[in-house]
Amino acid sequence: MDVNTQTNPPSMPRIGDKAPAFKAVTTQGEINFPDQYAGNWVILFSHPADFTPVCTSEFMTFATMEDQFAKANCKLVGLSVDGLYSHIAWLRTIKDKIVYRGMKNVEVKFPLIEDITMEVAKTYGMIQPGESTTKAVRAVFVIDPKGIIRTIIYYPLSLGRNFDELYRVLIALQTADAFSVATPADWRPGDEVIVPPAGSCGVAKERMENKQDMTCHDWFFCTKKLDKDKVLGTILKK
Ligand code: BEZ
């Protein structure tokens, strides 16, 4: 990495920031991001290049799960620094020719942004020069219905993402919001959730003496049951 990049790191969006706004051409027409997604969760993700194998496996997987994400009120938006006609040709090839792990005739219905100027990719820190100066890394931004960035995950070029994990992240964020709880390591719906830490000595004492519906491993670490049906019934569209 060059010295200048180390001393003057580029500014990148952070968790809790408003998602930087942009207008872009996509395979589904123009989009006005994030305003047109207000009221929805959205996953904005980048991939290095069209017509490459890891990216193809990712797009087939994500497109196959699009309805599952939609039920959790979440829309998907992809990006690479390729042009629109390359995107269209690649998505047509995926649908018409590629059979992979039981997936075939996969139609990518979510928008794929063309970003040949790298303007959006650079704004979102998707170009990481130590990895590539000409391709976006595999970035994932989970953005909430108010346009706030809630999770950022980056993967290198060679590593395909785990889309079950991205779905788990989405459901965990929504669960934390809906039930005012946190979610422990490896949490999945139906597992115990973490009650916010005691904010006073009185509450800490009460928690240890009168645990009510909680399991307290110590005063600062209390969990409680949260039924899977309650979680999914609250979050998922009927
Ligand atoms: C791929 O998607 O297969 C890929 C893209 C860029 C670099 C390495 C792999």
PDB file of C-alpha atoms and ligand atoms in Angstrom:
ATOM      1  CA  MET A   1       0.000   0.000   0.000  1.00  0.00           C
ATOM      2  CA  ASP A   2       1.404   3.420  -0.818  1.00  0.00           C
ATOM      3  CA  VAL A   3       2.460   5.774   1.956  1.00  0.00           C
ATOM      4  CA  ASN A   4      -0.037   8.454   0.982  1.00  0.00           C
ATOM      5  CA  THR A   5      -2.955   6.045   1.414  1.00  0.00           C
ATOM      6  CA  GLN A   6      -1.721   5.113   4.861  1.00  0.00           C
ATOM      7  CA  THR A   7      -1.247   8.672   6.116  1.00  0.00           C
ATOM      8  CA  ASN A   8      -4.363  10.056   4.419  1.00  0.00           C
ATOM      9  CA  PRO A   9      -6.835   7.194   4.443  1.00  0.00           C
ATOM     10  CA  PRO A  10      -9.792   7.875   2.134  1.00  0.00           C
ATOM     11  CA  SER A  11     -12.978   8.765   3.978  1.00  0.00           C
ATOM     12  CA  MET A  12     -15.431   5.896   3.888  1.00  0.00           C
ATOM     13  CA  PRO A  13     -19.004   5.613   5.164  1.00  0.00           C
ATOM     14  CA  ARG A  14     -19.281   4.149   8.635  1.00  0.00           C
ATOM     15  CA  ILE A  15     -21.914   2.288  10.599  1.00  0.00           C
ATOM     16  CA  GLY A  16     -24.448   4.861  11.823  1.00  0.00           C
ATOM     17  CA  ASP A  17     -23.829   7.254   8.906  1.00  0.00           C
ATOM     18  CA  LYS A  18     -26.508   8.227   6.426  1.00  0.00           C
ATOM     19  CA  ALA A  19     -25.880   6.202   3.248  1.00  0.00           C
ATOM     20  CA  PRO A  20     -24.205   8.531   0.710  1.00  0.00           C
ATOM     21  CA  ALA A  21     -26.703   9.541  -1.977  1.00  0.00           C
ATOM     22  CA  PHE A  22     -26.233   8.964  -5.695  1.00  0.00           C
ATOM     23  CA  LYS A  23     -28.183   8.551  -8.924  1.00  0.00           C
ATOM     24  CA  ALA A  24     -27.122   5.697 -11.178  1.00  0.00           C
ATOM     25  CA  VAL A  25     -27.940   3.745 -14.316  1.00  0.00           C
ATOM     26  CA  THR A  26     -28.773   0.103 -13.580  1.00  0.00           C
ATOM     27  CA  THR A  27     -30.035  -2.998 -15.357  1.00  0.00           C
ATOM     28  CA  GLN A  28     -33.501  -2.062 -14.042  1.00  0.00           C
ATOM     29  CA  GLY A  29     -33.401   1.614 -15.099  1.00  0.00           C
ATOM     30  CA  GLU A  30     -32.213   4.664 -13.183  1.00  0.00           C
ATOM     31  CA  ILE A  31     -32.199   4.656  -9.412  1.00  0.00           C
ATOM     32  CA  ASN A  32     -32.042   7.436  -6.859  1.00  0.00           C
ATOM     33  CA  PHE A  33     -30.218   5.952  -3.891  1.00  0.00           C
ATOM     34  CA  PRO A  34     -31.085   5.714  -1.032  1.00  0.00           C
ATOM     35  CA  ASP A  35     -34.188   7.960  -1.273  1.00  0.00           C
ATOM     36  CA  GLN A  36     -36.248   5.636  -3.434  1.00  0.00           C
ATOM     37  CA  TYR A  37     -35.664   2.846  -0.900  1.00  0.00           C
ATOM     38  CA  ALA A  38     -37.035   4.839   2.055  1.00  0.00           C
ATOM     39  CA  GLY A  39     -39.184   2.522   4.158  1.00  0.00           C
ATOM     40  CA  ASN A  40     -37.290  -0.578   2.997  1.00  0.00           C
ATOM     41  CA  TRP A  41     -34.142  -2.224   4.183  1.00  0.00           C
ATOM     42  CA  VAL A  42     -31.644  -2.451   1.363  1.00  0.00           C
ATOM     43  CA  ILE A  43     -28.439  -4.388   0.832  1.00  0.00           C
ATOM     44  CA  LEU A  44     -26.035  -2.512  -1.462  1.00  0.00           C
ATOM     45  CA  PHE A  45     -23.239  -4.839  -2.491  1.00  0.00           C
ATOM     46  CA  SER A  46     -20.338  -4.705  -4.917  1.00  0.00           C
ATOM     47  CA  HIS A  47     -18.630  -7.425  -6.907  1.00  0.00           C
ATOM     48  CA  PRO A  48     -15.299  -7.283  -8.738  1.00  0.00           C
ATOM     49  CA  ALA A  49     -16.306  -7.994 -12.329  1.00  0.00           C
ATOM     50  CA  ASP A  50     -18.942  -9.451 -14.633  1.00  0.00           C
ATOM     51  CA  PHE A  51     -18.200 -12.812 -16.297  1.00  0.00           C
ATOM     52  CA  THR A  52     -16.074 -14.090 -13.424  1.00  0.00           C
ATOM     53  CA  PRO A  53     -16.747 -17.364 -11.603  1.00  0.00           C
ATOM     54  CA  VAL A  54     -16.992 -16.356  -7.941  1.00  0.00           C
ATOM     55  CA  CYS A  55     -19.254 -13.421  -8.844  1.00  0.00           C
ATOM     56  CA  THR A  56     -21.430 -15.675 -10.988  1.00  0.00           C
ATOM     57  CA  SER A  57     -21.873 -18.122  -8.101  1.00  0.00           C
ATOM     58  CA  GLU A  58     -22.764 -15.187  -5.832  1.00  0.00           C
ATOM     59  CA  PHE A  59     -25.304 -13.652  -8.198  1.00  0.00           C
ATOM     60  CA  MET A  60     -27.030 -16.979  -8.754  1.00  0.00           C
ATOM     61  CA  THR A  61     -27.249 -17.532  -5.004  1.00  0.00           C
ATOM     62  CA  PHE A  62     -28.416 -14.025  -4.143  1.00  0.00           C
ATOM     63  CA  ALA A  63     -30.987 -13.954  -6.982  1.00  0.00           C
ATOM     64  CA  THR A  64     -32.378 -17.292  -5.807  1.00  0.00           C
ATOM     65  CA  MET A  65     -32.828 -15.825  -2.308  1.00  0.00           C
ATOM     66  CA  GLU A  66     -34.334 -12.508  -3.457  1.00  0.00           C
ATOM     67  CA  ASP A  67     -37.909 -13.443  -2.400  1.00  0.00           C
ATOM     68  CA  GLN A  68     -36.629 -14.506   1.042  1.00  0.00           C
ATOM     69  CA  PHE A  69     -35.016 -11.081   1.509  1.00  0.00           C
ATOM     70  CA  ALA A  70     -38.129  -9.344   0.134  1.00  0.00           C
ATOM     71  CA  LYS A  71     -40.272 -11.037   2.834  1.00  0.00           C
ATOM     72  CA  ALA A  72     -37.999  -9.316   5.363  1.00  0.00           C
ATOM     73  CA  ASN A  73     -38.716  -5.987   3.610  1.00  0.00           C
ATOM     74  CA  CYS A  74     -35.250  -5.916   2.076  1.00  0.00           C
ATOM     75  CA  LYS A  75     -34.303  -5.013  -1.489  1.00  0.00           C
ATOM     76  CA  LEU A  76     -31.000  -5.891  -3.148  1.00  0.00           C
ATOM     77  CA  VAL A  77     -28.824  -3.585  -5.249  1.00  0.00           C
ATOM     78  CA  GLY A  78     -25.583  -4.767  -6.880  1.00  0.00           C
ATOM     79  CA  LEU A  79     -22.686  -2.770  -8.319  1.00  0.00           C
ATOM     80  CA  SER A  80     -19.504  -3.295 -10.278  1.00  0.00           C
ATOM     81  CA  VAL A  81     -17.279  -1.000 -12.272  1.00  0.00           C
ATOM     82  CA  ASP A  82     -18.388  -2.654 -15.522  1.00  0.00           C
ATOM     83  CA  GLY A  83     -20.673  -0.964 -18.048  1.00  0.00           C
ATOM     84  CA  LEU A  84     -24.388  -1.534 -18.561  1.00  0.00           C
ATOM     85  CA  TYR A  85     -24.060  -3.696 -21.689  1.00  0.00           C
ATOM     86  CA  SER A  86     -21.569  -5.977 -19.982  1.00  0.00           C
ATOM     87  CA  HIS A  87     -24.018  -6.321 -17.070  1.00  0.00           C
ATOM     88  CA  ILE A  88     -26.896  -7.121 -19.411  1.00  0.00           C
ATOM     89  CA  ALA A  89     -24.852  -9.677 -21.361  1.00  0.00           C
ATOM     90  CA  TRP A  90     -23.615 -11.357 -18.163  1.00  0.00           C
ATOM     91  CA  LEU A  91     -27.097 -11.586 -16.610  1.00  0.00           C
ATOM     92  CA  ARG A  92     -28.455 -13.035 -19.875  1.00  0.00           C
ATOM     93  CA  THR A  93     -25.650 -15.623 -19.887  1.00  0.00           C
ATOM     94  CA  ILE A  94     -26.420 -16.572 -16.287  1.00  0.00           C
ATOM     95  CA  LYS A  95     -30.101 -17.077 -17.129  1.00  0.00           C
ATOM     96  CA  ASP A  96     -29.622 -18.871 -20.422  1.00  0.00           C
ATOM     97  CA  LYS A  97     -26.526 -21.005 -19.887  1.00  0.00           C
ATOM     98  CA  ILE A  98     -25.296 -21.471 -16.345  1.00  0.00           C
ATOM     99  CA  VAL A  99     -26.303 -24.451 -14.243  1.00  0.00           C
ATOM    100  CA  TYR A 100     -24.665 -24.441 -10.834  1.00  0.00           C
ATOM    101  CA  ARG A 101     -25.422 -26.392  -7.646  1.00  0.00           C
ATOM    102  CA  GLY A 102     -28.995 -27.148  -8.703  1.00  0.00           C
ATOM    103  CA  MET A 103     -29.655 -23.553  -9.787  1.00  0.00           C
ATOM    104  CA  LYS A 104     -30.610 -22.895 -13.404  1.00  0.00           C
ATOM    105  CA  ASN A 105     -32.586 -20.335 -15.439  1.00  0.00           C
ATOM    106  CA  VAL A 106     -31.736 -17.875 -12.695  1.00  0.00           C
ATOM    107  CA  GLU A 107     -33.082 -14.429 -13.458  1.00  0.00           C
ATOM    108  CA  VAL A 108     -31.422 -11.552 -11.628  1.00  0.00           C
ATOM    109  CA  LYS A 109     -34.314  -9.162 -11.098  1.00  0.00           C
ATOM    110  CA  PHE A 110     -32.640  -6.720  -8.733  1.00  0.00           C
ATOM    111  CA  PRO A 111     -30.784  -3.694 -10.163  1.00  0.00           C
ATOM    112  CA  LEU A 112     -27.097  -3.953 -11.014  1.00  0.00           C
ATOM    113  CA  ILE A 113     -25.442  -0.533 -11.106  1.00  0.00           C
ATOM    114  CA  GLU A 114     -22.994   0.402 -13.864  1.00  0.00           C
ATOM    115  CA  ASP A 115     -20.151   2.369 -12.323  1.00  0.00           C
ATOM    116  CA  ILE A 116     -17.473   2.717 -14.971  1.00  0.00           C
ATOM    117  CA  THR A 117     -16.331   6.033 -13.489  1.00  0.00           C
ATOM    118  CA  MET A 118     -15.940   4.277 -10.083  1.00  0.00           C
ATOM    119  CA  GLU A 119     -17.680   7.256  -8.511  1.00  0.00           C
ATOM    120  CA  VAL A 120     -20.062   5.235  -6.363  1.00  0.00           C
ATOM    121  CA  ALA A 121     -17.476   2.526  -5.642  1.00  0.00           C
ATOM    122  CA  LYS A 122     -14.976   5.112  -4.395  1.00  0.00           C
ATOM    123  CA  THR A 123     -17.585   6.936  -2.296  1.00  0.00           C
ATOM    124  CA  TYR A 124     -18.451   3.657  -0.571  1.00  0.00           C
ATOM    125  CA  GLY A 125     -14.837   2.535  -0.115  1.00  0.00           C
ATOM    126  CA  MET A 126     -15.365  -0.418  -2.441  1.00  0.00           C
ATOM    127  CA  ILE A 127     -12.057   0.198  -4.252  1.00  0.00           C
ATOM    128  CA  GLN A 128      -9.332  -1.007  -1.920  1.00  0.00           C
ATOM    129  CA  PRO A 129      -6.018  -0.454  -3.737  1.00  0.00           C
ATOM    130  CA  GLY A 130      -4.084  -3.062  -1.772  1.00  0.00           C
ATOM    131  CA  GLU A 131      -6.487  -5.636  -3.266  1.00  0.00           C
ATOM    132  CA  SER A 132      -7.165  -4.061  -6.702  1.00  0.00           C
ATOM    133  CA  THR A 133      -7.118  -0.591  -8.236  1.00  0.00           C
ATOM    134  CA  THR A 134      -9.415  -1.614 -11.088  1.00  0.00           C
ATOM    135  CA  LYS A 135     -12.030  -3.802  -9.392  1.00  0.00           C
ATOM    136  CA  ALA A 136     -14.354  -3.349  -6.432  1.00  0.00           C
ATOM    137  CA  VAL A 137     -13.894  -5.715  -3.514  1.00  0.00           C
ATOM    138  CA  ARG A 138     -16.930  -7.658  -2.272  1.00  0.00           C
ATOM    139  CA  ALA A 139     -18.480  -4.974  -0.058  1.00  0.00           C
ATOM    140  CA  VAL A 140     -21.843  -5.307   1.701  1.00  0.00           C
ATOM    141  CA  PHE A 141     -23.770  -2.362   3.158  1.00  0.00           C
ATOM    142  CA  VAL A 142     -26.958  -3.140   5.084  1.00  0.00           C
ATOM    143  CA  ILE A 143     -29.038   0.047   5.159  1.00  0.00           C
ATOM    144  CA  ASP A 144     -32.178   0.553   7.232  1.00  0.00           C
ATOM    145  CA  PRO A 145     -35.541   2.075   6.213  1.00  0.00           C
ATOM    146  CA  LYS A 146     -34.322   5.529   7.295  1.00  0.00           C
ATOM    147  CA  GLY A 147     -31.246   5.298   5.031  1.00  0.00           C
ATOM    148  CA  ILE A 148     -28.788   4.680   7.872  1.00  0.00           C
ATOM    149  CA  ILE A 149     -25.903   2.225   7.378  1.00  0.00           C
ATOM    150  CA  ARG A 150     -26.320  -0.501   9.986  1.00  0.00           C
ATOM    151  CA  THR A 151     -23.713  -3.100   8.968  1.00  0.00           C
ATOM    152  CA  ILE A 152     -20.664  -3.076   6.689  1.00  0.00           C
ATOM    153  CA  ILE A 153     -18.820  -6.242   5.658  1.00  0.00           C
ATOM    154  CA  TYR A 154     -15.919  -6.477   3.232  1.00  0.00           C
ATOM    155  CA  TYR A 155     -14.561  -9.608   1.573  1.00  0.00           C
ATOM    156  CA  PRO A 156     -11.546  -9.899  -0.740  1.00  0.00           C
ATOM    157  CA  LEU A 157     -11.799 -10.786  -4.424  1.00  0.00           C
ATOM    158  CA  SER A 158     -11.192 -14.498  -3.984  1.00  0.00           C
ATOM    159  CA  LEU A 159     -13.773 -15.127  -1.250  1.00  0.00           C
ATOM    160  CA  GLY A 160     -17.423 -15.689  -2.113  1.00  0.00           C
ATOM    161  CA  ARG A 161     -19.899 -14.404   0.474  1.00  0.00           C
ATOM    162  CA  ASN A 162     -22.120 -16.493   2.719  1.00  0.00           C
ATOM    163  CA  PHE A 163     -25.648 -15.325   1.893  1.00  0.00           C
ATOM    164  CA  ASP A 164     -27.220 -17.209   4.794  1.00  0.00           C
ATOM    165  CA  GLU A 165     -25.028 -15.022   7.018  1.00  0.00           C
ATOM    166  CA  LEU A 166     -26.239 -11.856   5.274  1.00  0.00           C
ATOM    167  CA  TYR A 167     -29.833 -12.980   5.898  1.00  0.00           C
ATOM    168  CA  ARG A 168     -28.978 -13.728   9.536  1.00  0.00           C
ATOM    169  CA  VAL A 169     -27.490 -10.218   9.869  1.00  0.00           C
ATOM    170  CA  LEU A 170     -30.658  -8.660   8.422  1.00  0.00           C
ATOM    171  CA  ILE A 171     -32.976 -10.595  10.752  1.00  0.00           C
ATOM    172  CA  ALA A 172     -30.753  -9.916  13.787  1.00  0.00           C
ATOM    173  CA  LEU A 173     -30.722  -6.147  13.092  1.00  0.00           C
ATOM    174  CA  GLN A 174     -34.507  -6.119  12.737  1.00  0.00           C
ATOM    175  CA  THR A 175     -34.913  -8.209  15.892  1.00  0.00           C
ATOM    176  CA  ALA A 176     -32.700  -5.819  17.875  1.00  0.00           C
ATOM    177  CA  ASP A 177     -34.836  -2.885  16.680  1.00  0.00           C
ATOM    178  CA  ALA A 178     -38.209  -4.542  17.222  1.00  0.00           C
ATOM    179  CA  PHE A 179     -37.547  -6.029  20.668  1.00  0.00           C
ATOM    180  CA  SER A 180     -34.868  -3.672  22.103  1.00  0.00           C
ATOM    181  CA  VAL A 181     -32.429  -6.525  22.629  1.00  0.00           C
ATOM    182  CA  ALA A 182     -28.983  -7.530  21.386  1.00  0.00           C
ATOM    183  CA  THR A 183     -28.120 -10.838  19.760  1.00  0.00           C
ATOM    184  CA  PRO A 184     -25.272 -13.045  20.978  1.00  0.00           C
ATOM    185  CA  ALA A 185     -22.667 -14.975  19.014  1.00  0.00           C
ATOM    186  CA  ASP A 186     -24.107 -17.157  16.273  1.00  0.00           C
ATOM    187  CA  TRP A 187     -27.667 -16.082  17.153  1.00  0.00           C
ATOM    188  CA  ARG A 188     -30.519 -17.375  15.065  1.00  0.00           C
ATOM    189  CA  PRO A 189     -34.276 -16.801  15.543  1.00  0.00           C
ATOM    190  CA  GLY A 190     -35.458 -18.926  18.483  1.00  0.00           C
ATOM    191  CA  ASP A 191     -32.187 -18.592  20.393  1.00  0.00           C
ATOM    192  CA  GLU A 192     -32.031 -16.556  23.581  1.00  0.00           C
ATOM    193  CA  VAL A 193     -31.387 -12.835  23.188  1.00  0.00           C
ATOM    194  CA  ILE A 194     -29.383 -10.451  25.359  1.00  0.00           C
ATOM    195  CA  VAL A 195     -31.191  -8.017  27.627  1.00  0.00           C
ATOM    196  CA  PRO A 196     -29.651  -4.482  27.632  1.00  0.00           C
ATOM    197  CA  PRO A 197     -27.044  -4.222  30.415  1.00  0.00           C
ATOM    198  CA  ALA A 198     -28.115  -2.947  33.830  1.00  0.00           C
ATOM    199  CA  GLY A 199     -27.688   0.833  33.877  1.00  0.00           C
ATOM    200  CA  SER A 200     -27.544   1.299  37.638  1.00  0.00           C
ATOM    201  CA  CYS A 201     -26.369  -0.530  40.749  1.00  0.00           C
ATOM    202  CA  GLY A 202     -30.014  -0.944  41.774  1.00  0.00           C
ATOM    203  CA  VAL A 203     -30.968  -2.679  38.541  1.00  0.00           C
ATOM    204  CA  ALA A 204     -27.813  -4.851  38.705  1.00  0.00           C
ATOM    205  CA  LYS A 205     -28.726  -5.963  42.257  1.00  0.00           C
ATOM    206  CA  GLU A 206     -32.336  -6.600  41.324  1.00  0.00           C
ATOM    207  CA  ARG A 207     -31.299  -8.653  38.318  1.00  0.00           C
ATOM    208  CA  MET A 208     -29.117 -10.924  40.424  1.00  0.00           C
ATOM    209  CA  GLU A 209     -31.721 -11.312  43.206  1.00  0.00           C
ATOM    210  CA  ASN A 210     -34.920 -11.424  41.186  1.00  0.00           C
ATOM    211  CA  LYS A 211     -34.156 -12.669  37.727  1.00  0.00           C
ATOM    212  CA  GLN A 212     -37.790 -12.751  36.520  1.00  0.00           C
ATOM    213  CA  ASP A 213     -37.794 -14.224  33.029  1.00  0.00           C
ATOM    214  CA  MET A 214     -34.039 -13.824  32.562  1.00  0.00           C
ATOM    215  CA  THR A 215     -30.995 -16.028  32.886  1.00  0.00           C
ATOM    216  CA  CYS A 216     -28.202 -13.928  34.400  1.00  0.00           C
ATOM    217  CA  HIS A 217     -24.695 -15.328  33.988  1.00  0.00           C
ATOM    218  CA  ASP A 218     -23.600 -12.259  35.938  1.00  0.00           C
ATOM    219  CA  TRP A 219     -25.156  -8.835  36.532  1.00  0.00           C
ATOM    220  CA  PHE A 220     -23.925  -7.514  33.161  1.00  0.00           C
ATOM    221  CA  PHE A 221     -24.799 -10.578  31.105  1.00  0.00           C
ATOM    222  CA  CYS A 222     -28.469 -11.533  31.122  1.00  0.00           C
ATOM    223  CA  THR A 223     -30.374 -13.394  28.434  1.00  0.00           C
ATOM    224  CA  LYS A 224     -34.047 -14.161  27.907  1.00  0.00           C
ATOM    225  CA  LYS A 225     -36.123 -16.375  25.656  1.00  0.00           C
ATOM    226  CA  LEU A 226     -37.583 -14.879  22.507  1.00  0.00           C
ATOM    227  CA  ASP A 227     -39.812 -17.214  20.599  1.00  0.00           C
ATOM    228  CA  LYS A 228     -38.910 -17.884  16.961  1.00  0.00           C
ATOM    229  CA  ASP A 229     -42.533 -17.472  15.814  1.00  0.00           C
ATOM    230  CA  LYS A 230     -42.726 -14.140  17.631  1.00  0.00           C
ATOM    231  CA  VAL A 231     -39.543 -12.920  15.919  1.00  0.00           C
ATOM    232  CA  LEU A 232     -40.478 -14.079  12.438  1.00  0.00           C
ATOM    233  CA  GLY A 233     -44.160 -13.144  12.881  1.00  0.00           C
ATOM    234  CA  THR A 234     -43.096  -9.591  13.712  1.00  0.00           C
ATOM    235  CA  ILE A 235     -40.463  -9.190  11.014  1.00  0.00           C
ATOM    236  CA  LEU A 236     -41.597 -11.136   7.979  1.00  0.00           C
ATOM    237  CA  LYS A 237     -44.384  -9.967   5.683  1.00  0.00           C
ATOM    238  CA  LYS A 238     -47.482 -12.182   5.792  1.00  0.00           C
TER     239      LYS A 238
HETATM  240  C1  BEZ B   1     -14.313 -14.060  -9.463  1.00  0.00           C
HETATM  241  O1  BEZ B   1     -15.441 -13.569  -9.279  1.00  0.00           O
HETATM  242  O2  BEZ B   1     -14.163 -15.229  -9.769  1.00  0.00           O
HETATM  243  C2  BEZ B   1     -13.116 -13.201  -9.289  1.00  0.00           C
HETATM  244  C3  BEZ B   1     -13.168 -11.869  -9.649  1.00  0.00           C
HETATM  245  C4  BEZ B   1     -12.042 -11.095  -9.508  1.00  0.00           C
HETATM  246  C5  BEZ B   1     -10.871 -11.649  -9.017  1.00  0.00           C
HETATM  247  C6  BEZ B   1     -10.853 -12.970  -8.620  1.00  0.00           C
HETATM  248  C7  BEZ B   1     -11.978 -13.764  -8.767  1.00  0.00           C
END
